[in-house]
XYZ file of C-alpha atoms in Angstrom:
660
model
C 151.990 190.326 20.980
C 151.894 188.811 24.450
C 154.832 186.585 25.373
C 154.026 182.837 25.281
C 156.396 180.871 27.517
C 155.153 177.544 26.100
C 156.669 178.433 22.719
C 160.084 178.593 24.370
C 159.340 175.206 25.918
C 158.685 173.798 22.453
C 161.917 175.384 21.233
C 163.711 173.609 24.080
C 162.423 170.204 22.934
C 163.577 170.926 19.385
C 167.078 172.135 20.292
C 167.650 169.330 22.820
C 166.711 166.784 20.141
C 169.179 168.319 17.690
C 171.896 168.551 20.361
C 171.540 164.907 21.426
C 171.519 163.721 17.811
C 174.646 165.684 16.941
C 176.530 164.515 20.025
C 175.828 160.846 19.311
C 173.160 159.978 16.758
C 172.408 156.448 18.107
C 171.050 158.074 21.276
C 168.233 159.726 19.311
C 168.166 158.624 15.687
C 165.534 161.100 14.604
C 166.877 164.080 16.544
C 167.558 165.989 13.336
C 163.799 166.546 12.901
C 164.109 169.195 15.601
C 164.950 171.496 12.678
C 161.536 170.748 11.153
C 159.919 171.696 14.461
C 161.801 174.998 14.290
C 160.612 175.606 10.726
C 156.912 175.254 11.589
C 157.351 177.254 14.799
C 159.187 180.058 12.977
C 156.509 180.303 10.297
C 153.809 180.488 12.954
C 155.548 183.079 15.102
C 156.717 185.388 12.310
C 153.296 185.375 10.653
C 151.532 185.999 13.951
C 153.732 189.026 14.617
C 153.319 190.423 11.102
C 149.530 189.966 11.131
C 149.254 191.597 14.542
C 151.168 194.642 13.291
C 149.166 194.768 10.073
C 145.948 194.824 12.074
C 147.386 197.643 14.194
C 148.605 199.473 11.102
C 152.207 199.568 12.372
C 153.880 197.052 10.053
C 156.722 198.206 7.793
C 159.210 196.123 5.874
C 162.042 198.368 7.039
C 161.273 197.754 10.712
C 160.809 194.027 10.107
C 164.234 193.640 8.535
C 165.942 195.819 11.141
C 164.528 193.556 13.851
C 165.669 190.468 11.964
C 169.175 191.917 11.646
C 169.322 192.702 15.354
C 167.885 189.324 16.312
C 169.991 187.063 14.119
C 173.160 188.687 12.883
C 175.126 189.489 16.100
C 175.355 185.885 17.293
C 175.922 184.603 13.756
C 178.902 186.954 13.439
C 180.240 185.845 16.827
C 179.918 182.193 15.797
C 181.729 182.788 12.514
C 184.581 184.546 14.316
C 184.782 181.662 16.793
C 184.958 179.113 13.981
C 187.634 181.076 12.113
C 189.721 181.326 15.287
C 189.450 177.633 16.246
C 190.015 176.282 12.734
C 192.774 178.783 12.002
C 194.813 178.000 15.121
C 194.350 174.261 15.621
C 194.020 172.802 12.124
C 195.989 172.825 8.830
C 195.498 175.746 6.398
C 192.972 174.066 4.094
C 190.559 173.745 7.028
C 190.400 177.488 7.637
C 190.126 178.163 3.896
C 187.056 175.945 3.578
C 185.519 177.357 6.765
C 186.104 180.900 5.498
C 184.568 180.180 2.110
C 181.535 178.676 3.819
C 181.426 181.656 6.185
C 181.166 184.086 3.279
C 178.171 182.183 1.906
C 176.636 182.165 5.381
C 176.932 185.950 5.598
C 174.857 186.370 2.433
C 172.215 183.805 3.455
C 173.493 181.220 0.977
C 174.884 178.493 3.232
C 172.458 175.902 1.870
C 173.643 176.647 -1.667
C 177.296 176.239 -0.638
C 176.614 172.938 1.112
C 174.590 171.578 -1.796
C 177.339 172.481 -4.266
C 180.465 171.600 -2.264
C 179.628 169.183 0.563
C 176.941 166.885 -0.776
C 174.485 164.933 1.356
C 173.773 165.787 4.995
C 175.041 162.376 6.099
C 178.271 162.375 4.039
C 181.823 162.551 5.426
C 182.476 166.022 4.040
C 179.257 167.420 5.478
C 179.548 166.000 8.993
C 183.019 167.541 9.360
C 181.957 171.026 8.210
C 181.684 173.385 11.214
C 178.993 175.498 9.530
C 176.871 172.642 8.193
C 173.979 173.532 10.492
C 173.618 177.010 9.003
C 171.774 175.527 6.018
C 168.522 175.785 8.000
C 169.204 179.423 8.893
C 169.694 180.118 5.185
C 166.329 178.524 4.385
C 164.601 180.686 7.003
C 166.394 183.872 5.968
C 165.548 183.270 2.298
C 161.945 182.815 3.432
C 162.117 186.126 5.328
C 163.356 187.902 2.199
C 160.244 186.927 0.223
C 157.415 186.213 2.640
C 156.736 189.541 4.466
C 156.306 191.500 1.254
C 154.151 188.786 -0.288
C 152.037 188.565 2.882
C 151.549 192.335 2.887
C 150.318 192.283 -0.719
C 147.927 189.411 0.006
C 146.703 191.104 3.167
C 145.869 194.256 1.244
C 144.392 192.649 -1.875
C 143.285 189.097 -0.965
C 142.520 189.458 2.722
C 139.516 187.159 2.791
C 141.344 184.449 0.838
C 144.670 184.720 2.653
C 144.369 181.312 4.283
C 143.523 179.662 0.964
C 146.603 181.228 -0.640
C 148.849 179.904 2.132
C 147.291 176.433 2.027
C 147.703 176.316 -1.752
C 151.363 177.343 -1.582
C 151.947 174.827 1.218
C 150.507 171.999 -0.881
C 152.555 173.082 -3.895
C 155.838 173.106 -1.947
C 154.985 169.830 -0.182
C 154.296 168.172 -3.530
C 157.616 169.449 -4.863
C 159.369 168.091 -1.755
C 157.780 164.638 -2.032
C 158.509 164.465 -5.748
C 162.137 165.546 -5.405
C 163.278 163.561 -2.371
C 164.092 160.346 -4.231
C 165.586 161.617 -7.529
C 167.160 164.767 -6.024
C 167.706 164.068 -2.298
C 170.308 166.783 -1.643
C 168.354 169.450 -3.497
C 165.170 168.528 -1.623
C 166.913 168.533 1.738
C 168.664 171.907 1.483
C 166.725 174.165 -0.875
C 164.083 176.636 0.295
C 161.382 175.830 -2.320
C 161.398 172.190 -1.174
C 161.283 173.050 2.562
C 159.204 176.250 2.648
C 155.974 174.272 3.080
C 156.915 173.675 6.712
C 157.200 177.403 7.387
C 154.002 178.032 5.424
C 152.227 175.386 7.503
C 152.976 177.409 10.626
C 151.987 180.594 8.798
C 148.636 179.054 7.854
C 147.960 178.203 11.498
C 148.725 181.802 12.469
C 146.222 183.064 9.874
C 143.648 180.531 11.051
C 144.007 181.868 14.576
C 143.499 185.439 13.347
C 140.190 187.207 13.143
C 137.438 186.623 10.619
C 138.822 189.263 8.290
C 141.832 187.103 7.486
C 139.943 183.880 6.965
C 139.462 182.183 10.328
C 137.934 178.710 10.255
C 136.087 177.446 13.322
C 137.816 174.207 14.283
C 139.448 172.970 17.455
C 137.756 175.679 19.517
C 136.966 173.583 22.589
C 139.533 173.201 25.331
C 139.105 169.411 25.275
C 139.790 169.321 21.563
C 142.906 171.438 22.012
C 144.157 169.190 24.831
C 143.723 166.068 22.726
C 145.335 167.693 19.698
C 148.296 168.948 21.738
C 149.144 165.665 23.410
C 148.644 163.739 20.168
C 150.945 166.221 18.416
C 153.618 165.801 21.082
C 153.335 162.013 20.767
C 153.744 162.302 16.990
C 156.909 164.399 17.415
C 158.323 161.882 19.902
C 157.475 159.050 17.509
C 159.440 160.814 14.774
C 162.397 161.380 17.083
C 162.545 157.677 17.897
C 161.615 156.087 14.570
C 162.919 158.275 11.738
C 166.482 157.353 10.821
C 169.383 159.305 9.363
C 169.877 158.467 5.718
C 166.185 157.691 5.221
C 164.183 159.217 2.364
C 163.938 162.563 4.094
C 162.305 165.080 3.947
C 159.626 163.704 1.599
C 156.524 162.262 3.196
C 158.418 161.545 6.426
C 158.773 165.264 7.150
C 154.989 165.405 7.629
C 155.470 163.593 10.942
C 157.327 166.377 12.810
C 155.538 169.128 10.852
C 151.988 167.982 11.615
C 152.949 167.091 15.176
C 154.302 170.598 15.711
C 151.214 172.131 14.123
C 148.975 170.280 16.579
C 151.113 171.272 19.569
C 151.106 174.924 18.487
C 147.339 174.910 18.118
C 147.057 173.614 21.677
C 149.553 175.909 23.415
C 149.101 179.193 21.562
C 146.483 180.561 23.972
C 148.215 179.220 27.100
C 145.072 177.576 28.532
C 145.951 173.890 28.166
C 147.789 171.581 30.531
C 150.386 171.021 27.816
C 150.987 174.778 27.610
C 151.594 174.909 31.363
C 153.929 171.919 31.174
C 155.970 173.495 28.386
C 156.154 176.701 30.441
C 158.444 174.946 32.928
C 161.272 177.296 33.982
C 164.060 174.985 32.844
C 162.479 174.402 29.445
C 161.821 178.116 29.018
C 165.445 178.942 29.881
C 166.720 176.410 27.326
C 164.225 177.732 24.798
C 165.488 181.285 25.234
C 168.998 179.969 24.567
C 167.870 177.860 21.606
C 169.075 180.168 18.829
C 172.448 180.733 20.474
C 172.798 177.057 21.348
C 171.885 176.045 17.799
C 174.592 178.324 16.406
C 177.369 177.220 18.751
C 176.694 173.554 19.414
C 177.689 172.084 16.039
C 181.041 173.878 15.546
C 182.140 172.970 19.079
C 181.001 169.345 18.740
C 182.901 169.009 15.450
C 185.961 170.683 16.991
C 185.859 168.369 20.011
C 185.396 165.296 17.827
C 188.345 166.155 15.572
C 190.600 166.989 18.513
C 189.695 163.710 20.216
C 190.563 161.856 17.018
C 193.950 163.581 16.810
C 194.693 162.766 20.447
C 193.660 159.121 20.123
C 190.557 159.546 22.300
C 187.002 158.483 21.562
C 185.089 160.795 19.199
C 182.118 160.449 21.559
C 184.237 161.907 24.362
C 185.137 164.832 22.121
C 181.478 165.338 21.177
C 180.429 165.381 24.832
C 183.094 167.937 25.708
C 182.067 170.031 22.698
C 178.383 169.818 23.638
C 179.101 170.824 27.236
C 181.253 173.705 26.032
C 178.465 174.804 23.694
C 176.046 175.163 26.621
C 178.441 177.538 28.363
C 179.496 179.497 25.281
C 175.928 179.866 23.989
C 174.788 181.203 27.374
C 177.607 183.772 27.394
C 176.875 184.743 23.789
C 173.184 185.120 24.671
C 173.996 187.437 27.578
C 176.857 189.456 26.079
C 176.103 189.484 22.351
C 172.558 188.534 21.476
C 170.570 190.366 24.161
C 172.471 193.706 24.274
C 172.407 194.168 20.490
C 168.777 193.247 19.878
C 167.285 196.020 22.027
C 165.379 198.821 20.357
C 164.843 202.323 21.698
C 167.603 204.712 22.699
C 171.004 203.857 21.235
C 169.578 201.698 18.451
C 171.571 203.450 15.721
C 174.779 202.764 17.647
C 173.858 199.101 18.020
C 173.057 198.798 14.329
C 176.368 200.484 13.513
C 178.166 197.966 15.735
C 176.456 195.095 13.917
C 177.326 196.604 10.536
C 180.971 197.041 11.564
C 181.050 193.458 12.781
C 179.633 192.285 9.457
C 182.374 194.105 7.536
C 185.106 192.731 9.818
C 183.913 189.135 9.486
C 183.494 189.533 5.715
C 187.006 190.969 5.294
C 188.645 188.356 7.548
C 186.771 185.521 5.831
C 187.625 186.869 2.398
C 191.318 187.114 3.277
C 191.511 183.637 4.813
C 189.506 182.106 1.945
C 192.318 182.972 -0.471
C 195.197 181.429 1.503
C 197.483 178.978 -0.249
C 196.527 175.393 0.555
C 199.226 173.575 -1.379
C 199.829 170.446 0.741
C 203.598 170.457 0.191
C 204.623 174.008 -0.813
C 208.352 173.328 -0.323
C 208.185 170.124 -2.413
C 209.738 167.947 0.262
C 208.114 164.845 -1.254
C 207.205 163.435 -4.612
C 203.540 163.674 -5.512
C 201.819 160.539 -4.157
C 199.915 158.286 -6.532
C 197.018 155.915 -5.946
C 196.003 153.559 -8.767
C 193.390 151.628 -6.831
C 190.385 153.016 -8.672
C 191.588 151.325 -11.848
C 191.023 147.952 -10.175
C 187.585 148.617 -8.663
C 184.517 146.795 -9.952
C 182.063 148.954 -8.001
C 179.801 151.624 -9.404
C 181.538 154.410 -11.299
C 179.966 156.983 -8.957
C 181.991 155.536 -6.085
C 185.224 156.167 -7.942
C 184.217 159.734 -8.755
C 183.395 160.340 -5.093
C 186.811 159.121 -3.996
C 188.581 161.455 -6.415
C 186.665 164.446 -5.013
C 187.533 163.723 -1.372
C 189.618 166.585 0.011
C 192.118 164.306 1.715
C 193.210 163.146 -1.755
C 193.554 166.708 -3.038
C 197.209 166.324 -4.080
C 197.175 162.619 -4.940
C 197.527 161.485 -8.546
C 194.501 159.224 -8.780
C 193.487 158.084 -12.279
C 189.861 157.109 -12.498
C 188.515 153.637 -12.991
C 189.197 151.987 -16.318
C 185.907 150.067 -16.300
C 184.503 149.268 -19.701
C 181.020 148.375 -18.408
C 178.741 149.648 -15.659
C 178.641 146.328 -13.758
C 181.960 144.573 -14.459
C 181.480 142.035 -11.686
C 178.751 140.431 -13.785
C 181.403 139.624 -16.400
C 184.059 138.165 -14.119
C 185.458 141.390 -12.640
C 188.648 142.916 -14.003
C 190.521 139.975 -15.521
C 194.039 140.108 -16.991
C 194.968 136.816 -18.657
C 198.739 137.231 -18.604
C 199.224 133.471 -18.344
C 196.318 132.333 -20.497
C 193.458 130.185 -19.281
C 191.344 130.995 -16.242
C 192.724 133.346 -13.554
C 194.985 131.475 -11.168
C 195.113 134.427 -8.736
C 191.978 136.178 -7.433
C 191.999 139.329 -5.283
C 189.057 139.913 -2.932
C 188.557 142.936 -0.723
C 187.855 146.595 -0.182
C 189.845 149.729 -1.006
C 192.661 148.206 1.054
C 192.884 145.537 -1.632
C 192.700 148.171 -4.351
C 195.767 149.976 -2.978
C 197.882 146.910 -3.836
C 196.208 146.566 -7.249
C 198.911 147.994 -9.497
C 201.742 146.252 -7.631
C 199.985 142.877 -7.838
C 199.063 143.479 -11.471
C 202.639 144.398 -12.446
C 204.050 141.296 -10.727
C 201.472 139.045 -12.395
C 202.371 140.520 -15.784
C 206.078 139.952 -15.092
C 205.560 136.310 -14.065
C 202.849 135.474 -16.627
C 200.133 134.865 -14.051
C 196.489 135.405 -14.955
C 194.767 137.527 -12.302
C 191.222 138.681 -11.526
C 190.262 141.615 -9.294
C 186.893 141.358 -7.543
C 187.339 144.359 -5.242
C 185.360 147.527 -4.523
C 185.556 150.457 -2.148
C 184.024 149.857 1.321
C 183.138 146.270 0.365
C 184.567 143.522 2.607
C 185.830 140.239 1.171
C 183.254 138.369 3.241
C 179.980 137.610 1.474
C 177.840 140.002 3.543
C 175.734 141.590 0.770
C 177.082 144.985 1.823
C 175.107 147.997 0.553
C 177.299 151.066 0.016
C 178.301 153.568 -2.660
C 179.915 150.820 -4.721
C 176.735 148.730 -4.581
C 173.934 151.145 -3.666
C 171.069 148.648 -3.710
C 170.520 145.318 -1.996
C 170.070 143.762 -5.416
C 173.509 145.009 -6.564
C 175.179 143.811 -3.351
C 173.567 140.379 -3.628
C 174.488 140.134 -7.303
C 178.136 140.985 -6.545
C 178.443 138.335 -3.845
C 176.780 135.734 -6.060
C 179.162 136.622 -8.915
C 182.222 136.286 -6.667
C 181.113 132.877 -5.422
C 180.343 131.665 -8.930
C 183.660 132.823 -10.417
C 185.743 131.279 -7.651
C 183.954 127.932 -8.093
C 184.346 128.176 -11.869
C 188.044 129.159 -11.905
C 189.395 127.124 -8.970
C 192.269 129.631 -8.620
C 195.555 128.467 -7.163
C 195.602 131.416 -4.766
C 193.113 133.894 -3.318
C 194.291 137.142 -1.710
C 191.945 138.387 1.040
C 192.467 142.031 1.981
C 190.420 144.503 4.026
C 190.526 147.286 6.561
C 190.119 144.836 9.406
C 189.607 147.412 12.143
C 186.143 147.947 10.676
C 185.320 144.974 12.921
C 186.770 146.652 16.045
C 183.340 146.676 17.697
C 182.575 143.096 16.631
C 185.618 141.180 17.849
C 183.361 138.583 19.424
C 181.905 137.578 16.052
C 184.902 138.372 13.831
C 186.569 134.996 14.375
C 183.378 133.113 13.516
C 182.831 135.252 10.407
C 186.402 134.760 9.213
C 186.289 131.030 9.880
C 183.008 130.606 8.033
C 184.294 132.567 5.052
C 187.503 130.511 4.863
C 185.581 127.258 5.194
C 183.498 128.271 2.179
C 186.325 129.268 -0.173
C 189.081 126.866 0.941
C 187.794 123.899 -1.109
C 187.952 126.068 -4.240
C 191.628 127.070 -4.012
C 195.059 125.663 -3.192
C 196.120 128.560 -0.979
C 194.551 131.613 0.680
C 196.625 134.603 1.771
C 195.154 137.019 4.339
C 196.869 140.414 4.358
C 197.176 142.151 7.712
C 196.065 145.786 7.805
C 198.724 148.477 7.703
C 198.720 150.919 10.651
C 196.429 153.933 10.490
C 197.903 157.374 11.147
C 196.261 159.374 13.909
C 195.078 162.293 11.781
C 191.481 161.216 11.254
C 189.742 160.781 7.932
C 189.535 164.490 7.106
C 193.041 165.796 6.657
C 195.417 165.450 3.767
C 198.428 163.662 5.322
C 201.077 165.558 3.322
C 199.533 168.868 4.318
C 199.303 167.724 7.935
C 202.953 166.708 8.310
C 204.175 169.826 6.488
C 202.007 172.010 8.749
C 203.491 170.311 11.819
C 206.975 170.654 10.346
C 206.497 174.406 9.906
C 205.442 174.728 13.539
C 207.989 172.392 15.168
C 210.933 172.471 12.761
C 211.155 168.647 12.712
C 209.152 165.969 10.975
C 206.450 164.719 13.341
C 206.113 161.214 14.662
C 202.796 159.900 13.432
C 201.260 157.531 15.942
C 198.652 154.869 15.190
C 195.044 155.859 15.802
C 192.864 154.706 18.687
C 191.975 151.403 16.959
C 195.542 150.120 17.261
C 194.682 147.800 20.137
C 191.769 146.344 18.168
C 194.061 145.755 15.178
C 196.489 143.860 17.387
C 193.637 141.716 18.691
C 192.503 141.043 15.121
C 196.068 140.015 14.216
C 196.005 137.476 17.033
C 192.596 136.153 15.946
C 193.751 135.848 12.332
C 196.918 134.005 13.395
C 194.803 131.596 15.414
C 192.390 130.952 12.543
C 195.242 130.479 10.041
C 197.131 128.130 12.354
C 194.360 125.551 12.134
C 194.129 125.608 8.350
C 196.929 124.301 6.158
C 195.840 126.312 3.119
C 195.744 129.678 4.890
C 198.717 132.053 5.276
C 198.720 135.309 7.212
C 200.926 137.917 5.533
C 202.133 140.583 7.989
C 202.113 143.612 5.715
C 201.758 145.858 8.758
C 205.259 145.027 10.010
C 206.758 147.036 7.131
C 205.116 150.264 8.293
C 206.147 150.598 11.929
C 209.134 152.514 13.229
C 211.139 150.928 16.090
C 209.337 153.171 18.623
C 205.903 152.003 17.438
C 205.071 155.095 15.392
C 203.898 154.830 11.792
C 206.485 154.730 9.022
C 205.022 157.290 6.668
C 207.986 158.323 4.506
C 210.993 156.791 2.833
C 213.403 159.456 1.612
C 211.307 161.799 -0.517
C 208.595 159.171 -1.049
C 205.362 159.649 0.871
C 204.049 156.201 1.759
C 200.393 157.043 2.464
C 197.642 158.433 0.235
C 195.473 159.213 3.263
C 195.470 158.184 6.918
C 194.925 154.467 6.230
C 195.617 153.790 2.532
C 199.105 153.289 1.144
C 200.209 155.356 -1.802
C 201.793 153.546 -4.731
C 205.202 154.230 -3.161
C 204.010 152.527 0.016
C 202.525 149.594 -1.869
C 205.796 149.089 -3.723
C 207.590 148.526 -0.413
C 205.609 145.301 -0.187
C 206.902 144.088 -3.586
C 209.391 141.510 -2.217
C 206.727 139.910 -0.019
C 204.119 139.986 -2.784
C 206.625 138.599 -5.290
C 207.295 135.595 -3.056
C 203.537 135.109 -2.578
C 202.732 135.150 -6.299
C 205.611 132.850 -7.236
C 204.688 130.241 -4.633
C 200.957 130.390 -5.368
């Protein structure tokens, strides 16, 4: 087939959209739909090539798969080796084990299955930190390649005149499955080939339509004017999707039709190279980026994730790390294109040697990944510390699914974390978790997020000891303020509104002597200008209902990010350095100090409000974080105290409860 430069220009638009989105999603909220552009383009191009060879009588499955191996596998192997090296040298052992396990699935075209089973949704914390997350789309395409060429050959030989109808029918079937599954099974619909293959088949149908009459050509969009209009409208539709579709939306579903149909229209307009749009997309810069698109797609995500994690560990902005990673990906992908991808994809003389090199590389990567995937990841193999415990889930009134999610998080891998003891699905509708140790209505009410939950057992034990009735109205990721916050604890606006209404009603009904207000306050680091007004308004609302309100300051956050298990991290550093590491506060420390000052100022003007400086207990004299006490590990993760840490606050909490 003749080379079409405009197709590389379209590839450039798709990869640049994905790159910008992955560097900083607010810059291009819908940038992830670049993958959908690739799907339609791949289906069109592969089918066009296969049909051309079938018409010439030169198509064989063996040659098709050899070309696919030479085209895809060399750079994939290089990327996997790069990931194993970076994660093995710079991060704790569990990181390389997970990357290696994922790498093995990637080698056998099953990355999407691994992600669906182990990492969850595309927007989740576990997924966005996985260096091979992006290979899910390669798995979808490669699974398509395993089935489609043979099926197309059979249809070409036996149903040649109805080939287009077959492809249209299969496209509609897969699209219907995708639309049906997106809401009840969002992760399955996002990652699995049967739910996404309609996009590839859409491109395949266009390729058949552009073929000769023998394969079912339909006479539409034949005029140059019609093609021009279709092309520019298609490009506008793609741009609309890039700007308007949002991460976390009900995608793919019906929304995926926007990039898919837009791409279809652009392809129809540029495939013969006659239109103005085709000439525009044939720009040298776009064509160069398009030629790099496969290599850049492979390398950009691992290097962005690596840069982001390193920036977090160094106390720098994650955006800075993403930018450095993205810039590095441009260089590395260009070198990989020149030195790996291009030399090993050539046919002709020496092909057997090149295929042997690829096969040897496959075996090496498989063996290395298999070895690293079985490494011991015990966080504290020498048993320097007691096993940390976190009882917070027993005091949560959020949805049970939120508690299950917390238990599965890798950073809590070694933490004893009993699940929630909820007796009903929506306990907040029945007053929350209430323990009437003193009889009568609760005289102590706890409001807050998981930072309130981490004190739950300590507060509960003290209330039992002193005969104080207590109620917990706390849930993960849910601030004490009445903000109708939608999250995993309250996944719908109705649930969030119901929870806030229940908290207001119970406080007015009980008139508790004391209310404890606890949160991860640095969540407001980017909203310091409005934080004081929000806090003041909240206190003005609840102050008439209680004799005293205690605001807990936030404990310092260790600079290890949200991914790593803290016990594993400090033991890993200890093995390297021979001394226990100093753990410094993360980059939000300055914001936390500003929030402390704001809270002091707000409390100073209100006689009922007290600011309890819990944070002061968890700083060393040099300003580093106090993370251990003897053989007790004081943190469950980077920002939550373990039960041992919470118990250090017992004297201060005891005084608070007794003087309620």
